[in-house]
Amino acid sequence: MVLESKKQMEFNKLNITQLSAKDKPFVIAGPCSAESFSQVMETATQLSKLGIKIFRAGIWKPRTKPGEFEGVGKIGLEWLKSAAAATGMIPAVEIATAQHVRQALASGIDIMWIGARTSANPFAVQQIADTLKKELSKPTKFKRELTILVKNPVNPDPELWIGAMERIALAGITQIGAVHRGFSSYEKGLMRNTPHWNIPIELKRRMPNLTILCDPSHIGGKRELVHPISQNALDMGFDGLMIECHIDPDNALSDKYQQITPAVLGQITNQLVLREDSDCQSALAELRREIDEVDERIMELISKRMSISREIGNYKKENNIPVLQPSRYHKMVTRRVAQASELMIDSDFIKLVLEAIHEESVRQQLEYFNPHSQDG
Ligand code: PEP
Ligand code: MN
């Protein structure tokens, strides 16, 4: 791991991704929450038969409202140890406080993840990093290699996500991976947490060796979305998946609408297609060329539109007509939004685009002909 001049840290590929069979995606699976000894054992047994090597289970659950199921706590670590001993799987838990870190380490947990609500809080992440550093510096008989996965923060801020990983890296952890679980939004859409795929793609661009997993369960929030979101992620070059699996999803104590049974997970992983890099690469290169062409045309059209707009500005100035004419603008937006649905363009999206173009047109009309208005 090196600190570049631009202060962009680099991360190494995670060793754990080699744990999946060649023709299968790398998958971490397990229940949202450990609920009982038998649920943990049964889920782990079924997942292990599918060839899953890493078993996830939350035992401390951050909940939006008080009074909801907050996880079984420390006892869950014992269940995970038993499940690991019985199946040979590697357990992974979510940690959010210094105490969680100490208890997980004391129970021999080597894979931990930082949840979305925690990675949004630099104080909490720093406390985790400091505790990891302190605990790992204590003399032990054998050296441990910890893997820390950092979920994206709830808010769509790539810097906060990267910052959380940097804090962990600065504590001396070299095995760090990112988990994309989507971002909270006020608007309730098709997905529980909006994916904003450009953000993990930007992470990959800046840190090409960073391992990025996708958590389709928390992105989609619905069982039927697990498969398409997983395929989407693999097609985009994600390194693997973290999927919530429960033996009886309808009766799960948390996130029941998004958990799938191990049997369904088996069907999904059998159907997921791992595309050959070369197939993807040439198809991708072609599509990118097309995108570049379209972008160039969009630029030319915007430039043309701005030049017409400046002409209009000139006309308005000469004829003493105000620059802003709200009624004309509203008519234009209404017409375009109606047109958008015929063209399969999202109406909220097109409103944003039109607003931005309009704002720039007005700015140009005001400034182009009064370039020194600020000074006078
Ligand atoms: C979880 O993995 O169960 C969890 C709470 O996830 P997130 O932090 O992504 O909400
Ligand atoms: Mn969950």
XYZ file of C-alpha atoms and ligand atoms in Angstrom:
387
model
C 0.000 0.000 0.000
C 1.547 3.327 -1.019
C 0.505 6.895 -0.544
C 0.672 8.561 -3.970
C 1.575 12.189 -4.482
C -2.121 12.880 -5.109
C -2.733 11.241 -1.720
C -4.673 8.433 -3.364
C -3.959 5.295 -1.412
C -3.717 2.016 -3.255
C -5.235 -1.209 -1.989
C -4.130 -4.758 -2.713
C -6.435 -7.411 -4.181
C -8.076 -9.409 -1.422
C -6.765 -12.960 -0.975
C -10.198 -14.256 -0.048
C -11.635 -13.832 -3.556
C -9.616 -16.891 -4.607
C -11.904 -18.979 -2.416
C -14.509 -19.550 -5.120
C -14.455 -22.123 -7.906
C -13.164 -20.867 -11.279
C -16.532 -20.789 -13.026
C -18.434 -19.425 -10.021
C -18.611 -15.900 -8.691
C -17.032 -15.242 -5.309
C -19.904 -15.122 -2.820
C -20.103 -14.355 0.881
C -23.485 -15.505 2.179
C -25.401 -15.881 5.399
C -28.307 -14.417 7.313
C -28.810 -10.730 7.920
C -28.799 -11.663 11.614
C -27.750 -14.683 13.611
C -30.979 -15.578 15.435
C -30.422 -18.918 17.133
C -27.835 -21.659 17.343
C -29.879 -23.962 15.106
C -30.587 -21.266 12.499
C -26.875 -20.450 12.268
C -25.859 -24.138 12.056
C -28.505 -25.054 9.500
C -27.852 -22.054 7.257
C -24.089 -22.594 7.369
C -24.489 -26.323 6.612
C -26.690 -25.642 3.578
C -24.464 -22.838 2.279
C -21.334 -24.881 2.739
C -22.863 -27.619 0.560
C -23.202 -25.012 -2.199
C -19.473 -24.363 -1.976
C -19.780 -21.025 -0.171
C -16.647 -20.490 1.919
C -17.408 -17.331 3.876
C -20.391 -17.194 6.194
C -21.775 -13.792 7.152
C -24.111 -13.104 10.093
C -24.849 -9.865 11.909
C -24.870 -10.165 15.694
C -24.947 -6.468 16.558
C -27.590 -4.831 14.371
C -27.775 -1.058 13.920
C -31.495 -0.316 13.774
C -33.247 2.798 12.577
C -35.762 2.792 15.442
C -35.371 1.658 19.048
C -37.242 -1.467 20.043
C -36.454 -3.423 16.895
C -34.369 -6.612 16.939
C -30.851 -5.437 17.750
C -29.048 -8.706 17.270
C -28.208 -11.509 19.678
C -24.866 -9.998 20.695
C -21.828 -11.861 21.969
C -23.487 -15.277 22.207
C -23.694 -15.235 18.411
C -19.894 -15.418 18.265
C -20.072 -18.836 19.935
C -22.636 -20.028 17.377
C -20.425 -18.791 14.556
C -17.446 -20.626 16.011
C -19.471 -23.849 16.135
C -20.729 -23.361 12.581
C -17.182 -22.721 11.384
C -15.888 -25.826 13.156
C -18.693 -27.969 11.705
C -18.478 -26.731 8.111
C -14.968 -25.352 7.656
C -16.456 -22.006 6.611
C -14.854 -18.709 7.607
C -17.213 -16.535 9.674
C -17.659 -12.802 9.102
C -19.441 -10.315 11.355
C -20.315 -6.629 11.337
C -18.416 -4.471 13.802
C -19.416 -0.963 14.796
C -17.649 -0.213 18.081
C -14.335 -0.831 19.842
C -16.034 -3.436 22.013
C -17.314 -5.329 18.962
C -13.786 -5.388 17.569
C -12.332 -6.744 20.823
C -15.020 -9.391 21.224
C -14.836 -10.518 17.578
C -11.032 -10.743 17.737
C -11.183 -12.679 21.006
C -13.532 -15.188 19.323
C -11.139 -15.763 16.444
C -13.143 -13.865 13.814
C -10.810 -12.896 10.971
C -13.260 -11.272 8.573
C -15.260 -8.256 9.717
C -17.256 -5.661 7.892
C -18.081 -2.072 8.727
C -21.730 -1.314 7.983
C -23.114 1.584 5.989
C -24.252 3.605 8.999
C -20.846 3.238 10.629
C -18.727 4.004 7.565
C -20.633 7.311 7.336
C -19.151 8.318 10.704
C -15.414 9.103 10.715
C -15.231 9.065 14.539
C -16.662 5.544 14.669
C -14.383 4.304 11.887
C -11.362 5.860 13.584
C -12.276 4.190 16.849
C -12.479 0.833 15.050
C -9.141 1.491 13.331
C -7.444 2.466 16.615
C -8.797 -0.614 18.368
C -7.678 -2.918 15.559
C -4.212 -1.397 15.684
C -3.954 -1.694 19.446
C -5.271 -5.252 19.626
C -3.110 -6.474 16.764
C 0.028 -4.987 18.288
C -0.363 -7.168 21.389
C 2.088 -10.091 21.452
C 0.455 -13.353 20.296
C 1.693 -16.820 19.494
C 0.575 -16.714 15.881
C 0.159 -13.929 13.370
C -3.383 -13.150 12.227
C -4.347 -11.718 8.909
C -7.565 -9.808 9.209
C -9.809 -8.882 6.331
C -11.867 -5.749 6.795
C -14.676 -5.022 4.370
C -15.995 -1.496 4.278
C -19.537 -0.957 3.084
C -20.295 2.315 1.363
C -21.631 5.026 3.679
C -25.406 5.544 3.550
C -24.890 8.857 1.756
C -23.464 8.869 -1.780
C -20.059 10.316 -0.938
C -17.132 8.433 -2.508
C -14.594 10.412 -0.463
C -16.195 9.331 2.815
C -16.096 5.712 1.640
C -12.458 5.970 0.559
C -11.630 7.855 3.767
C -13.061 5.020 5.866
C -10.886 2.499 4.016
C -7.855 4.755 4.419
C -8.397 4.954 8.187
C -8.395 1.148 8.370
C -5.341 0.918 6.106
C -3.452 3.431 8.244
C -4.064 1.130 11.225
C -1.889 -1.455 9.474
C -4.604 -3.623 7.883
C -3.594 -4.670 4.368
C -6.570 -6.866 3.469
C -9.284 -4.300 2.780
C -12.245 -4.584 0.437
C -15.207 -2.389 -0.413
C -18.831 -3.511 -0.417
C -21.343 -1.591 -2.492
C -24.778 -1.775 -0.821
C -26.439 1.247 -2.383
C -27.293 4.641 -0.917
C -30.237 5.874 1.138
C -32.611 8.203 -0.555
C -35.706 10.075 0.494
C -37.512 9.143 -2.689
C -38.827 5.595 -2.527
C -37.926 3.956 -5.798
C -37.723 0.455 -7.172
C -34.670 -0.265 -5.036
C -34.295 -0.055 -1.271
C -30.942 1.703 -1.593
C -30.185 3.483 -4.864
C -27.073 1.950 -6.441
C -25.461 5.047 -8.067
C -23.177 2.637 -9.968
C -20.931 5.503 -11.043
C -19.588 5.688 -7.477
C -18.129 2.144 -7.220
C -16.935 2.529 -10.821
C -15.120 5.714 -9.798
C -13.526 3.836 -6.876
C -12.286 1.159 -9.275
C -10.908 3.810 -11.618
C -8.977 5.467 -8.826
C -7.896 2.255 -7.104
C -7.680 -0.429 -9.801
C -6.568 -3.175 -7.380
C -9.280 -2.554 -4.808
C -11.577 -5.550 -4.398
C -15.184 -4.418 -4.681
C -18.066 -6.692 -3.775
C -21.716 -5.960 -4.407
C -24.452 -6.531 -1.826
C -27.554 -6.963 -4.004
C -29.696 -7.778 -0.953
C -29.448 -4.308 0.588
C -29.487 -2.530 -2.781
C -32.665 -4.181 -4.045
C -34.379 -4.871 -0.740
C -36.445 -7.545 -2.505
C -35.750 -11.229 -3.137
C -36.520 -11.042 -6.843
C -33.932 -8.299 -7.358
C -31.010 -10.309 -5.955
C -30.371 -12.152 -9.217
C -30.549 -9.224 -11.698
C -28.524 -6.897 -9.484
C -25.878 -9.597 -8.974
C -25.572 -10.162 -12.727
C -25.382 -6.451 -13.310
C -22.567 -6.141 -10.788
C -20.594 -9.029 -12.269
C -21.016 -7.533 -15.749
C -19.606 -4.289 -14.412
C -16.485 -6.050 -13.168
C -17.286 -6.384 -9.452
C -15.104 -9.003 -7.771
C -17.869 -10.817 -5.940
C -21.109 -10.643 -3.996
C -22.348 -10.517 -0.420
C -25.830 -12.034 -0.272
C -28.228 -12.412 2.640
C -29.513 -15.960 3.024
C -31.937 -17.350 5.568
C -33.398 -20.835 5.986
C -36.856 -19.340 6.552
C -36.843 -15.794 5.101
C -40.535 -15.113 5.799
C -39.854 -15.452 9.504
C -36.490 -13.694 9.612
C -36.059 -11.228 12.467
C -34.498 -8.608 10.192
C -34.555 -7.796 6.474
C -37.015 -10.563 5.684
C -38.109 -9.192 2.299
C -34.636 -9.398 0.847
C -33.355 -12.697 2.245
C -33.346 -15.763 0.035
C -33.011 -19.420 0.968
C -29.743 -21.255 0.361
C -31.583 -23.293 -2.292
C -32.506 -20.120 -4.195
C -28.947 -18.851 -3.816
C -27.756 -22.107 -5.388
C -30.064 -21.570 -8.381
C -28.905 -17.983 -8.758
C -25.186 -18.742 -8.576
C -25.660 -21.517 -11.147
C -27.330 -19.075 -13.514
C -24.979 -16.137 -13.022
C -22.758 -15.661 -16.028
C -19.109 -14.805 -15.534
C -18.280 -13.156 -18.811
C -14.850 -13.661 -20.300
C -12.825 -10.496 -19.939
C -12.085 -10.451 -23.658
C -15.803 -10.775 -24.620
C -16.649 -8.010 -22.251
C -13.706 -5.883 -23.238
C -14.401 -5.800 -26.983
C -18.145 -5.316 -26.535
C -17.413 -2.647 -23.962
C -14.905 -0.868 -26.192
C -17.490 -0.725 -28.997
C -20.197 0.617 -26.687
C -17.781 3.178 -25.308
C -16.986 4.382 -28.806
C -20.705 4.845 -29.416
C -21.080 6.686 -26.115
C -18.184 8.974 -27.040
C -19.863 9.808 -30.339
C -23.179 10.539 -28.669
C -21.447 12.687 -26.036
C -19.726 14.688 -28.757
C -23.061 15.296 -30.462
C -24.604 16.343 -27.153
C -21.741 18.833 -26.640
C -22.195 20.284 -30.118
C -25.943 20.588 -29.608
C -25.523 22.273 -26.235
C -23.024 24.674 -27.739
C -25.476 25.465 -30.565
C -28.292 25.914 -28.068
C -26.210 28.341 -25.998
C -25.342 30.361 -29.057
C -29.051 30.669 -29.990
C -29.725 31.586 -26.411
C -27.175 34.407 -26.571
C -28.831 35.683 -29.751
C -32.167 35.660 -27.925
C -30.478 37.501 -25.073
C -29.310 40.163 -27.475
C -32.780 40.502 -28.952
C -34.353 40.765 -25.489
C -31.851 43.423 -24.515
C -32.456 45.494 -27.636
C -36.211 45.222 -27.199
C -36.184 45.660 -23.450
C -37.699 42.232 -22.709
C -36.767 40.579 -19.364
C -34.380 37.605 -19.568
C -36.444 35.378 -17.301
C -39.870 34.441 -18.623
C -41.238 31.790 -16.270
C -44.385 30.986 -18.280
C -42.368 30.152 -21.393
C -39.989 28.036 -19.298
C -42.821 26.064 -17.646
C -44.444 25.394 -21.021
C -41.144 24.162 -22.389
C -40.508 21.839 -19.406
C -44.042 20.386 -19.546
C -43.710 19.651 -23.241
C -40.289 18.044 -22.839
C -41.334 15.925 -19.853
C -44.290 14.549 -21.844
C -41.919 13.798 -24.692
C -39.464 12.125 -22.270
C -41.846 9.326 -21.339
C -42.288 8.418 -25.022
C -38.510 8.252 -25.329
C -38.145 6.112 -22.176
C -36.340 8.901 -20.346
C -37.078 9.361 -16.669
C -39.101 12.544 -16.131
C -37.246 13.612 -12.958
C -33.959 13.121 -14.731
C -34.986 15.175 -17.773
C -36.268 17.953 -15.489
C -32.825 18.114 -13.867
C -31.105 18.254 -17.253
C -33.435 20.951 -18.572
C -33.074 22.949 -15.388
C -29.286 22.875 -15.668
C -29.371 23.899 -19.339
C -31.876 26.639 -18.652
C -29.879 27.967 -15.730
C -26.764 28.160 -17.896
C -28.700 29.854 -20.733
C -29.986 32.500 -18.352
C -26.507 33.001 -16.919
C -25.091 33.434 -20.402
C -27.877 35.824 -21.424
C -27.230 37.908 -18.327
C -23.446 37.810 -18.387
C -22.623 37.707 -22.053
C -24.023 41.108 -22.685
C -23.083 42.595 -19.327
C -19.607 41.111 -18.860
C -18.541 43.801 -16.397
C -21.844 44.172 -14.605
C -20.220 42.979 -11.357
C -17.759 45.908 -11.429
C -20.209 48.652 -12.094
C -26.148 -5.956 6.981
O -25.242 -6.334 6.226
O -26.958 -6.710 7.524
C -26.319 -4.510 7.193
C -26.848 -3.997 8.293
O -25.947 -3.846 6.130
P -25.829 -2.274 5.802
O -24.774 -1.751 6.710
O -25.417 -2.346 4.377
O -27.180 -1.686 6.003
Mn -29.448 -6.916 6.529
